[in-house]
Coordinates of C-alpha atoms in Angstrom, one line a residue:
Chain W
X2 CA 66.3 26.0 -38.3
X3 CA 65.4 28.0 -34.9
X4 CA 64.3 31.4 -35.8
X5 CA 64.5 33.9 -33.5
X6 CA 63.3 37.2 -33.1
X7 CA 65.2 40.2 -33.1
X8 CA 67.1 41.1 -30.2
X9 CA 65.9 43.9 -28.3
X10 CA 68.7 46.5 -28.1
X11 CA 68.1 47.0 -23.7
X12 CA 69.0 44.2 -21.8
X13 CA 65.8 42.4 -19.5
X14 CA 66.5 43.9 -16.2
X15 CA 64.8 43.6 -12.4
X16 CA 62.3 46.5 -13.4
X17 CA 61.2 44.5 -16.5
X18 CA 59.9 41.7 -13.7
X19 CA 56.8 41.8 -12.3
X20 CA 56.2 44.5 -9.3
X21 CA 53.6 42.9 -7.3
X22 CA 50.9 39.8 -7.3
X23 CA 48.8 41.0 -10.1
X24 CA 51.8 41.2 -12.4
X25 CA 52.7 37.5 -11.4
X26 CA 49.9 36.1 -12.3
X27 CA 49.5 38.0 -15.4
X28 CA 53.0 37.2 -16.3
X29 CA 53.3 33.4 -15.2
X30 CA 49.7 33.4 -17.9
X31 CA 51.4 35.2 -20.7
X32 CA 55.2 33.1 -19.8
X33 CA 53.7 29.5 -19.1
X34 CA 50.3 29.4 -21.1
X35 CA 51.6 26.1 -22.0
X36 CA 52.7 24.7 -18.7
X37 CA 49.2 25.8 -17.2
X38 CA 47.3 24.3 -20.1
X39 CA 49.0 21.1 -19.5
X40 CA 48.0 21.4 -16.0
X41 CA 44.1 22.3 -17.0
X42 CA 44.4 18.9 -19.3
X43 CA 45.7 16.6 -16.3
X44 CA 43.0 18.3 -13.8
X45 CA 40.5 17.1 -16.6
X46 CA 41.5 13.6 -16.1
X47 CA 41.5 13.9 -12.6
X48 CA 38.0 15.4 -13.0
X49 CA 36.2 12.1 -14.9
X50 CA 35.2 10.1 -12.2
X51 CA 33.4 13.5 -10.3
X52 CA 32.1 14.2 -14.0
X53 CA 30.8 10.8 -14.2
X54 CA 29.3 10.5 -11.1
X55 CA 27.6 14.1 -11.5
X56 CA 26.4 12.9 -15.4
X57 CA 25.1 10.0 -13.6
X58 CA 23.2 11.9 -10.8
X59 CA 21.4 13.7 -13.5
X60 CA 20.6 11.1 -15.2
X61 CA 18.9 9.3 -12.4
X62 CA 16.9 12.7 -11.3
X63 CA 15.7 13.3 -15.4
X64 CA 14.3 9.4 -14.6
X65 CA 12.7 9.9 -11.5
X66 CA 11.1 13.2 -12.7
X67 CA 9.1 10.6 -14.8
X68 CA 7.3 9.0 -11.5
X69 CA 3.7 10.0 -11.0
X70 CA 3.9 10.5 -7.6
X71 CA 5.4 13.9 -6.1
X72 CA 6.1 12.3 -2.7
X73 CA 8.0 9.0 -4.1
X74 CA 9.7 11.4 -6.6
X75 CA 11.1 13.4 -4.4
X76 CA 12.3 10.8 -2.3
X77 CA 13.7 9.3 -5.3
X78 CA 15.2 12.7 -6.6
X79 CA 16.7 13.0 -2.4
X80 CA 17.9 8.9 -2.5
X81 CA 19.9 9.8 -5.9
X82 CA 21.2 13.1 -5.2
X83 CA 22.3 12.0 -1.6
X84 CA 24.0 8.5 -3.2
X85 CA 25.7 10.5 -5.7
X86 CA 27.3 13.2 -3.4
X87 CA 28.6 10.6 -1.1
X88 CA 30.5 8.7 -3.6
X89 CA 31.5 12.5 -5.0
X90 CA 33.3 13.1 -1.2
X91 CA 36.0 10.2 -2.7
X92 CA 35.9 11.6 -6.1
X93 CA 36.9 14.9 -4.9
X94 CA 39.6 13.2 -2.5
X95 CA 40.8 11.4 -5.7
X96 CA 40.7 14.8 -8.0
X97 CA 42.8 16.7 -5.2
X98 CA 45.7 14.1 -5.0
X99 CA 46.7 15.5 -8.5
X100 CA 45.1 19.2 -7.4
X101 CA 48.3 18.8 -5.3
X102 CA 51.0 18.0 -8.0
X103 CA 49.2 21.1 -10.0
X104 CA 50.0 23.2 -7.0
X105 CA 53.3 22.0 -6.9
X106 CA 54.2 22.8 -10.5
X107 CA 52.6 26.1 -9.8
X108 CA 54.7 26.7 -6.9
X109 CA 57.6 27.0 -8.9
X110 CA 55.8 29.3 -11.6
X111 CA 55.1 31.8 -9.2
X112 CA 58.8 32.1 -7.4
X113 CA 60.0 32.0 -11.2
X114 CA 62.0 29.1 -10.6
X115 CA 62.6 26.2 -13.1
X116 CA 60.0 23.7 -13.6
X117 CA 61.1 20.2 -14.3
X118 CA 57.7 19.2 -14.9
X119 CA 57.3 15.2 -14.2
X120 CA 59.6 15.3 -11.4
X121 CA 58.3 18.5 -9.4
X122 CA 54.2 16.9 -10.0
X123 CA 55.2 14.2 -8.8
X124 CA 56.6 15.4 -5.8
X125 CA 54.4 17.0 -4.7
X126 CA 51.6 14.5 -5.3
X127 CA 53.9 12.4 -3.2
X128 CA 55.0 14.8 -0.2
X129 CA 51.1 17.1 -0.4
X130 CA 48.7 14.1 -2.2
X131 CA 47.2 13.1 1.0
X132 CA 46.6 15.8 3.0
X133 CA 45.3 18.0 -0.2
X134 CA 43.4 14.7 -0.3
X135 CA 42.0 14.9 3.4
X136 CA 41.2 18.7 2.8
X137 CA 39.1 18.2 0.0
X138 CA 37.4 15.4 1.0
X139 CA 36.5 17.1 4.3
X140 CA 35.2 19.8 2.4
X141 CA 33.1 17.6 -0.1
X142 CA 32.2 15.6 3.1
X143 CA 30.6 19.2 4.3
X144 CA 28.9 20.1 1.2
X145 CA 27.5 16.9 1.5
X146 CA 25.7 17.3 4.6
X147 CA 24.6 21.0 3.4
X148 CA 22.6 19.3 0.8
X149 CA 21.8 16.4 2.2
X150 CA 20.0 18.5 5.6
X151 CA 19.0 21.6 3.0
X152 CA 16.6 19.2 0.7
X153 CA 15.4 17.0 3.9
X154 CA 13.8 19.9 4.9
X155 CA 11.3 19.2 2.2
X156 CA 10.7 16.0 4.3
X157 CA 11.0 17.2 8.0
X158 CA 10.8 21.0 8.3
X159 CA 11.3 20.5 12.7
X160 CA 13.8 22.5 14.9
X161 CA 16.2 19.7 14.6
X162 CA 16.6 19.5 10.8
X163 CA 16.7 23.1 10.8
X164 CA 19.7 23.6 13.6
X165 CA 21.1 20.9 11.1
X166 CA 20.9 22.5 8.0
X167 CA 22.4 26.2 9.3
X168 CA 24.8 23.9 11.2
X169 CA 26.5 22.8 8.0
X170 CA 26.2 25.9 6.3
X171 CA 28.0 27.4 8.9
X172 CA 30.6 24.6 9.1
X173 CA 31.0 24.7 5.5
X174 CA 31.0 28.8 4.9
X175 CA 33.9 28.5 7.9
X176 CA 35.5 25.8 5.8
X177 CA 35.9 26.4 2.5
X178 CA 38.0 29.8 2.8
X179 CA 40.5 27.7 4.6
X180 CA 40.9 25.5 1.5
X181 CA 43.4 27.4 -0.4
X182 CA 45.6 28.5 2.4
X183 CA 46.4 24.7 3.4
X184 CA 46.5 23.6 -0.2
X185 CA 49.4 26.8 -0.7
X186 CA 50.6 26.2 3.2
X187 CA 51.3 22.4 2.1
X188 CA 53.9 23.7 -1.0
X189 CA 56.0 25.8 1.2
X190 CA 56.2 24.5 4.7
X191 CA 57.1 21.1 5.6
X192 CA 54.3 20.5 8.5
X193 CA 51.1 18.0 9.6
X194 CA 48.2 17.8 8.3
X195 CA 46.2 19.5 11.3
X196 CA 48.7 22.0 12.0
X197 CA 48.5 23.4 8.4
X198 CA 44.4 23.6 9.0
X199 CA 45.0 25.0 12.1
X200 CA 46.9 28.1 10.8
X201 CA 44.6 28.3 7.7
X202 CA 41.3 28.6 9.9
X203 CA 43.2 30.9 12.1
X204 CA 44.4 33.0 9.0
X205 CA 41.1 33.2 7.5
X206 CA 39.2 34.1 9.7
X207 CA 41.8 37.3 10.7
X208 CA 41.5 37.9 6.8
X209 CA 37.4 36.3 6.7
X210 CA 36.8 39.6 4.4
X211 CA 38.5 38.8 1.9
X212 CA 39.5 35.3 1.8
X213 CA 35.6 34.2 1.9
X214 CA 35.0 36.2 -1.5
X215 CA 38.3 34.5 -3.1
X216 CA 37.0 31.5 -2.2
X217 CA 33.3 31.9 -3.4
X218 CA 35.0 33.4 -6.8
X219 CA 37.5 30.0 -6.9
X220 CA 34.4 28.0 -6.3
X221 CA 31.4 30.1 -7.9
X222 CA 32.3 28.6 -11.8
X223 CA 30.7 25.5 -10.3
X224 CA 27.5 26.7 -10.2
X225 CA 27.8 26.6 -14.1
X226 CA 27.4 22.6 -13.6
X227 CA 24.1 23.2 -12.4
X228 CA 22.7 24.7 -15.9
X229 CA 20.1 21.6 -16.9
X230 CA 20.8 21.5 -20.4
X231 CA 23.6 18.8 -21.3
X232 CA 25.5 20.2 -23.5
X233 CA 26.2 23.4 -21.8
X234 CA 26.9 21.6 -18.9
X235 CA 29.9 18.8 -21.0
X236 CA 31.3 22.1 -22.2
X237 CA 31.2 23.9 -19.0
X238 CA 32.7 21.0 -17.1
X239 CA 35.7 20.4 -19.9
X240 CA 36.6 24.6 -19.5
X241 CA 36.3 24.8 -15.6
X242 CA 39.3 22.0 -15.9
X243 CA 41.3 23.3 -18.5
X244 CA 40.8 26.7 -18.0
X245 CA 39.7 28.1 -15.3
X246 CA 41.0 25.2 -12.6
X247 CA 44.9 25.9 -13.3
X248 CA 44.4 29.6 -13.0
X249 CA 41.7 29.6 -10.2
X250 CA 45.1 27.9 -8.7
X251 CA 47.5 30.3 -9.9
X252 CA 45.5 32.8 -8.1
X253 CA 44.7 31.3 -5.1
X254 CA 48.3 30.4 -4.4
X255 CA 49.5 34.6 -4.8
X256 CA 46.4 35.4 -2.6
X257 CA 47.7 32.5 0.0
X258 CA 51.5 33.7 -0.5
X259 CA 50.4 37.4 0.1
X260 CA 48.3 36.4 3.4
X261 CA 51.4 33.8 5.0
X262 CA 53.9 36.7 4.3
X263 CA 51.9 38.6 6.1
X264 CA 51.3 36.8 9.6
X265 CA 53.9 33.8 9.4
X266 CA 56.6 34.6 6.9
X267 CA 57.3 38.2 7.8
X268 CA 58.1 36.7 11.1
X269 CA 59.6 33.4 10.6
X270 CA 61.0 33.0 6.9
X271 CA 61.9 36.4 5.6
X272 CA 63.9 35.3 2.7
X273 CA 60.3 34.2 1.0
X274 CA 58.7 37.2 2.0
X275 CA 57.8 38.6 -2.2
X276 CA 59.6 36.1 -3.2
X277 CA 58.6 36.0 -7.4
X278 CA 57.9 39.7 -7.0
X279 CA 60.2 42.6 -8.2
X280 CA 59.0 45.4 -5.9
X281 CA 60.7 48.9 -6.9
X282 CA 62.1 46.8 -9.9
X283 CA 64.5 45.3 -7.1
X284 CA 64.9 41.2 -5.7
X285 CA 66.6 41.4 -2.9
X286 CA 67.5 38.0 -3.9
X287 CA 69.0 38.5 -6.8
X288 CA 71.5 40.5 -8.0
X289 CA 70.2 43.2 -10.7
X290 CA 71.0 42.9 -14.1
Chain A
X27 CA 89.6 19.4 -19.0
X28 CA 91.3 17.6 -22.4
X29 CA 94.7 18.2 -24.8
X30 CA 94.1 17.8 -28.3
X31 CA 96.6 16.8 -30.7
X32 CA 95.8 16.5 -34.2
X33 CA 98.0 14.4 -36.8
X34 CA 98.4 15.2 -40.4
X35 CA 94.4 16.4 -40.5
X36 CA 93.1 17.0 -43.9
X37 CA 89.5 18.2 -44.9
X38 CA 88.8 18.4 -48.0
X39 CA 85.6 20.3 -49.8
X40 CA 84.5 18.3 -52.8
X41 CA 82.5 20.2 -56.0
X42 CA 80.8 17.2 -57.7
X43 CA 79.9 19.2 -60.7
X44 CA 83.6 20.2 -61.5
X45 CA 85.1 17.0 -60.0
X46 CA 87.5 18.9 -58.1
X47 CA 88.4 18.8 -54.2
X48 CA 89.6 21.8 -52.0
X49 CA 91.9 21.6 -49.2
X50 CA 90.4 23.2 -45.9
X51 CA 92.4 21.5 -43.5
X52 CA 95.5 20.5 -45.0
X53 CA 98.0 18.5 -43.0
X54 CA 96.8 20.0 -39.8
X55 CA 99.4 19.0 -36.8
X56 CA 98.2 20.7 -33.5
X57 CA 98.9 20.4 -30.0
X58 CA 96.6 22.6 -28.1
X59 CA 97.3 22.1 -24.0
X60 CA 94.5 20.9 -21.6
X61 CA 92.8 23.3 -19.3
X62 CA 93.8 27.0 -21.5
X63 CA 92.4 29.3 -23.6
X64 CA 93.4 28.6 -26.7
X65 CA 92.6 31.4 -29.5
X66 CA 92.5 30.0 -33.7
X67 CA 93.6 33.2 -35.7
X68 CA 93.8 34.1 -39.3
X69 CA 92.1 35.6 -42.3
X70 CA 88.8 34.8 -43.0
X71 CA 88.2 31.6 -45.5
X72 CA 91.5 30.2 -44.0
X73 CA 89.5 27.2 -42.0
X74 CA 89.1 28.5 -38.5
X75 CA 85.6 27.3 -38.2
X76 CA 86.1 24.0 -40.4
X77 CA 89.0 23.2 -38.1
X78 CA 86.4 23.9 -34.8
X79 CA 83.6 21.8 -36.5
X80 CA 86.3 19.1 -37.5
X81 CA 87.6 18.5 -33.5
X82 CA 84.2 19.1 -32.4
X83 CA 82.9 16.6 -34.1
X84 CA 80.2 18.0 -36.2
X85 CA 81.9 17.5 -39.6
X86 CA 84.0 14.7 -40.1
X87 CA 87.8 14.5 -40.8
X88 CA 88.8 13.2 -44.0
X89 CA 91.9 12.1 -43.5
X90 CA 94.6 11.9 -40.4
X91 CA 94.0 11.7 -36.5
X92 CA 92.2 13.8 -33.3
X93 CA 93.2 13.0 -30.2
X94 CA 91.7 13.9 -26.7
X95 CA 94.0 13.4 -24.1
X96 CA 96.2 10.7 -25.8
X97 CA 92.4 9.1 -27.0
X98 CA 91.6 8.8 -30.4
X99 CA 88.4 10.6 -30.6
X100 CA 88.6 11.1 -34.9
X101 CA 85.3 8.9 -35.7
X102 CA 83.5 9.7 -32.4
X103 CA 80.5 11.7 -32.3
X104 CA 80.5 14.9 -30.8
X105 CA 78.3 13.6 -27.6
X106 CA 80.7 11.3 -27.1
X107 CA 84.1 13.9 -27.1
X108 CA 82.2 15.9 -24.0
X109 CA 82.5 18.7 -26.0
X110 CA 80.0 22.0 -26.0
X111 CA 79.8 24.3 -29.0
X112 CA 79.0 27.6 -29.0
X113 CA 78.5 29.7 -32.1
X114 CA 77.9 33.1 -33.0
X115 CA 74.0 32.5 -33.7
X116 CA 73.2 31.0 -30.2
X117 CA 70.6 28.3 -31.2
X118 CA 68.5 28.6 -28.6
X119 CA 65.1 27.1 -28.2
X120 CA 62.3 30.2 -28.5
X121 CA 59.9 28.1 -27.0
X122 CA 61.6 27.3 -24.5
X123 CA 62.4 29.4 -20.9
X124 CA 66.5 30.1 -20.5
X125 CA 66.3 27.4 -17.6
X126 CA 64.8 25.1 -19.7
X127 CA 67.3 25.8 -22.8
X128 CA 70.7 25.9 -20.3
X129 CA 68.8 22.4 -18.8
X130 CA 68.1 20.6 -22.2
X131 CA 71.8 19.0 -22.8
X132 CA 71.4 17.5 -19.1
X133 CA 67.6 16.3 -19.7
X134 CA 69.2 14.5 -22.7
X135 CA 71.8 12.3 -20.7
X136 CA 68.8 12.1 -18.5
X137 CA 70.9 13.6 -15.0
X138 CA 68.6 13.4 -12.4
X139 CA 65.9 16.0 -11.3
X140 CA 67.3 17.3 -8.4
X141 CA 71.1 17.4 -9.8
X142 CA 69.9 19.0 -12.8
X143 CA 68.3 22.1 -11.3
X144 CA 71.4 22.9 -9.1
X145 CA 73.6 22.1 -12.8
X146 CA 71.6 24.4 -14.4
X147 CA 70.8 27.2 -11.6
X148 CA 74.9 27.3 -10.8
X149 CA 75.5 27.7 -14.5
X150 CA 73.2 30.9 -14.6
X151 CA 74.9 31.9 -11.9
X152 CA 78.2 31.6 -13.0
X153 CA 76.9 34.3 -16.4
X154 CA 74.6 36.5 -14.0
X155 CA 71.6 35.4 -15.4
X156 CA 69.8 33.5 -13.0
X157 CA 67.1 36.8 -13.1
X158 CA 66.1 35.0 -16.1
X159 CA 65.3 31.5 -15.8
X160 CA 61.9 31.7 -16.1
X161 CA 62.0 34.1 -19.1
X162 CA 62.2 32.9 -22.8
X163 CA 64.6 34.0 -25.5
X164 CA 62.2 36.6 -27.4
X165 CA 62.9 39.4 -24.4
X166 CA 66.5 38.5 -23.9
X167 CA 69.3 40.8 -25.4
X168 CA 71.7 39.7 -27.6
X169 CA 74.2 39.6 -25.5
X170 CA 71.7 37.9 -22.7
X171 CA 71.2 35.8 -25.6
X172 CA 74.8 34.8 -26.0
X173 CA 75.0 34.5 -21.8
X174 CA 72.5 31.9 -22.1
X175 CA 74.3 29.8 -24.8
X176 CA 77.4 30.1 -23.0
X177 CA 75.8 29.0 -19.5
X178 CA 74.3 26.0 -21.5
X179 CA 77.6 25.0 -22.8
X180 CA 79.0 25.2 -19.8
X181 CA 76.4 22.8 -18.1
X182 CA 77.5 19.4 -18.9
X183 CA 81.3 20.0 -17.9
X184 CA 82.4 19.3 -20.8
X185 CA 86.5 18.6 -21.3
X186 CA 86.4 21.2 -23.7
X187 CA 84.7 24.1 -24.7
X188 CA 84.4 25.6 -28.6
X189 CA 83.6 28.9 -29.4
X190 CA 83.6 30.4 -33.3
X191 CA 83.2 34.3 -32.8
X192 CA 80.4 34.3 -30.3
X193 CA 80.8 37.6 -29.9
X194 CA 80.6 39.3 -33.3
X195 CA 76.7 39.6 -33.7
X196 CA 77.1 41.8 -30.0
X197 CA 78.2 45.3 -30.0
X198 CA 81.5 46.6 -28.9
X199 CA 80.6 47.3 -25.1
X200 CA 78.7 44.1 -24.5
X201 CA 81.5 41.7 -26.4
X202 CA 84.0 43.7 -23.9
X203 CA 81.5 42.4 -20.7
X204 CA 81.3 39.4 -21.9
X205 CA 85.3 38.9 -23.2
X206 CA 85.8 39.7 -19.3
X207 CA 83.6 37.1 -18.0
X208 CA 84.6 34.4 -20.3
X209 CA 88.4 35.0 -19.1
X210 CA 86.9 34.5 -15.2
X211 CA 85.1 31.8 -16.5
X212 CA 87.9 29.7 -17.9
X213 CA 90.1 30.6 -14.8
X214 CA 87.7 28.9 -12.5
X215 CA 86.4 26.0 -14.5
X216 CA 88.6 22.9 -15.7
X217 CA 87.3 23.3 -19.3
X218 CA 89.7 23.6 -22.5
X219 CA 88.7 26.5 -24.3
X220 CA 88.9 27.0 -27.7
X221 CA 87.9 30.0 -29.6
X222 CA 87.8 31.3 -33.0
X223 CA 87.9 35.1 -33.6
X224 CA 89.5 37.6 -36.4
X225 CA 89.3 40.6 -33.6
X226 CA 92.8 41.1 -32.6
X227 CA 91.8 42.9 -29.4
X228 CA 89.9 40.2 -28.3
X229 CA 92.2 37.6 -29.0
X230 CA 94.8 39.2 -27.4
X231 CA 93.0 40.3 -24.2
X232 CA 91.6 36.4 -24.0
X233 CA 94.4 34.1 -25.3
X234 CA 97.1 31.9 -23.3
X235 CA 97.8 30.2 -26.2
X236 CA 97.7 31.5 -30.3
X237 CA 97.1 29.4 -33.2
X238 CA 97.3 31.1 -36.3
X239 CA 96.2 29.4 -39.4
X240 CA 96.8 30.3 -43.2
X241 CA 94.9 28.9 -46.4
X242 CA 93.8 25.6 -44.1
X243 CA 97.1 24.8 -42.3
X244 CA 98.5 25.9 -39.1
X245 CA 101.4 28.6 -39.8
X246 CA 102.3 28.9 -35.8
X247 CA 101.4 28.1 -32.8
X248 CA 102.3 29.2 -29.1
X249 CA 101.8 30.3 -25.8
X250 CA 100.3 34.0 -26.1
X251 CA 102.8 35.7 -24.4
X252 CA 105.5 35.0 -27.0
X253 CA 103.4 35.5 -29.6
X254 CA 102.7 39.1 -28.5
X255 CA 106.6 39.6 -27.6
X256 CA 107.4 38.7 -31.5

């Protein structure tokens, strides 16, 4: 037997939708809790082999941190870190092919459009699953030469490792705001690889102010990976999946949506501009109930 | 779009303790033409809605013959009539968002992804509801509630359409919005309709054809027109 509530007595109208960005993503969590736990659960999967190779880094530091010697320890400690991150660059590649259905499925949530789930992941793991692949592994590929330049400066504090470590922090800073923006350009607009990146490091630095802090926020959970005791960390790693990876999404796709219909949809594509959002209580794509 | 023509159709309700069996359906002959809105009158208890259920296919006949368009449909399940029913309760799914609920039929003869979404969005656009595709039954009005049962039936064409009083659990203005759009509804689709009610106003305003039943058998049945003119 299906029970249902009570009817309300007013019928759900245009002003009962959400009114602006906030209220989407507030709404799509209360609407599709379901939908964006199953998400959290597949990103999880997707996580293993960076989860893996991170347990296994650790591992190999706690070993080394049993060698007599500072010198060879460290250089152990560097070796295994450095090994680790470079095999990570493919891991994140790997994780950000199904990042890409995610965003996908999400894409739908937030224009309040029907979500056939298999079909519409899979989609867009087929039409976005490389280049969401290429964006994140260029990005990993960065971080890896932050670290990588940042800890040989224990070895060789000179000019040239020095103009190489604020090289890569620079590149990477510059980098990682453009993240989400291709990830969300690569759901709505059918164009190349470098021509997304192109408009994303073009947006973000026009919007550098605010799109750097939404990308440290998106990213700053991962700093809970670095807390030493094992546990903590398994536990941190399962949430920052399940929980906060499908809404770290959610979020940065409404940011994204809010910065293209500014500079390119405004322009080019007005019938997107708001689309999902019930300004004044109105669509102007719909007709009012 | 489908006739159906019953012969001699009998159901009968059995009471095991008293060993005794009641006529619902008694020697029901109907003829009911393809593509109009057909409208089952009578008292209440005479077996409008066993008569529905029976030519729907969710009861079984006892005795005698249905036919859809000349076939013989009598032992055939209901998903293989093409028929959608509709009831006054709306069954819908409170997990589940009205675009998944008006979709779920479709998922079941497992249409394709990309036909199914333009099925299911044109359905809510036929009922004005496509405001509410992502939303879930819970915030949805009754008579919302009803739209979305309707749009659902309405998804997998089916040759005919049954309807026992979905309108009675809705108050008088929004039965009236939603009489109107039914009426536009089965002018522009191919469907049969037909539809159970004891409001006179409603069958009146809706019918092209009347059958009117008494104590399980059919006492008269004919275009609406002459019916009124009697």
């Amino acid at each position: 037997m299906l029970k249902q509530r009570p009817a309300p007595k007013k019928d759900f109208t245009a002003a009962d939708m959400p009114h602006n960005r906030f209220g989407v993503f507030f709404d799509v969590l209360a609407q599709r809790f379901s939908t964006l736990f199953v998400l959290g659960l597949i990103l999880l999967a997707a996580a293993l082999p960076l989860i893996a190779v991170t347990i296994i880094r650790n591992l190999n530091v706690a070993r080394a941190e049993a060698f007599a010697d500072e010198s060879e320890k460290a250089l152990l400690i560097y070796s295994y870190i450095n090994t680790c991150n470079f095999i990570a660059i493919f891991c994140y590649a790997f994780y950000a092919v199904l990042l890409a259905g995610a965003f996908g499925v999400i894409r739908k949530l937030v224009w309040q459009e029907g979500v056939i789930f298999k079909h519409d992941f899979f989609t867009s793991v087929k039409e976005n699953g490389l280049s969401f692949a290429l964006y994140a592994a260029v990005g990993a590929l960065l971080y890896y030469l932050v670290q990588r330049s940042f800890r040989g400066l224990y070895f060789d504090s000179g000019t040239a490792q020095e103009i190489a470590a604020i090289a890569s922090a620079a590149a990477f800073t510059l980098y990682m705001p453009t993240i989400g923006l291709s990830f969300t350009q690569s759901t709505v607009y059918n164009l190349g690889i470098f021509k997304k990146f192109s408009n994303s490091f073009l947006l973000s630095m026009r919007t550098f102010y605010l799109t750097l802090p939404v990308a440290a926020i998106s990213f700053a959970p991962l700093a809970l990976t670095l807390i030493p005791n094992f546990t903590v960390f398994v536990i941190s790693l399962i949430a920052l999946n399940v929980v906060f990876a499908p809404l770290a999404s959610l979020a940065n796709v409404l940011y994204a949506d809010g910065v293209l219909d500014k500079f390119i949809n405004k322009e080019h594509f007005p019938q997107i501009v708001d689309k999902g959002v019930w300004r004044n209580g109105v669509d102007k794509n719909e007709k009012t109930q | 779009m489908a006739s159906i023509k019953t012969k001699k159709l009998n159901k009968y309700y059995v009471d095991k303790k008293e060993k005794t069996a009641t006529a619902v359906l008694y020697d029901v002959d109907l003829d009911i033409p393809d593509g109009k809105f057909t409208v089952v009158v009578g008292p209440s208890g005479c077996g409008k809605t066993t008569l529905l259920k029976t030519l729907a296919g969710v009861i079984p006949a006892d005795d005698g013959k249905i036919y859809f368009n000349g076939a013989d449909v009598t032992d055939a399940l209901p998903k293989d009539r093409n028929v959608s029913l509709v009831t006054q309760e709306y069954a819908l799914y409170p997990h589940l968002t009205v675009f998944d609920n008006v979709a779920y039929p479709l998922k079941l003869e497992k249409v394709p992804a990309e036909e199914l979404r333009r099925r299911v969005n044109d359905a809510l656009g036929l009922l004005d509801i496509s405001l509410l595709s992502s939303r879930k039954p819970a915030k949805l009005s009754g008579g919302q509630r009803q739209r979305v049962a309707i749009a659902r039936a309405l998804v997998k064409e089916p040759d005919v359409v049954f309807m026992d009083e979905p309108l009675s659990n809705l108050d008088a203005a929004t039965r009236k919005e939603l009489a109107v759009k039914l009426k536009n509804i089965s002018a522009t689709t191919r469907a049969t309709f037909v539809y159970v009610t004891h409001n006179d106003e409603e069958a009146r305003f809706l019918a092209d054809y009347i059958v009117k039943m008494e104590n399980g058998s059919i006492k008269l049945a004919m275009p609406a027109k002459d019916y009124y003119n009697l």
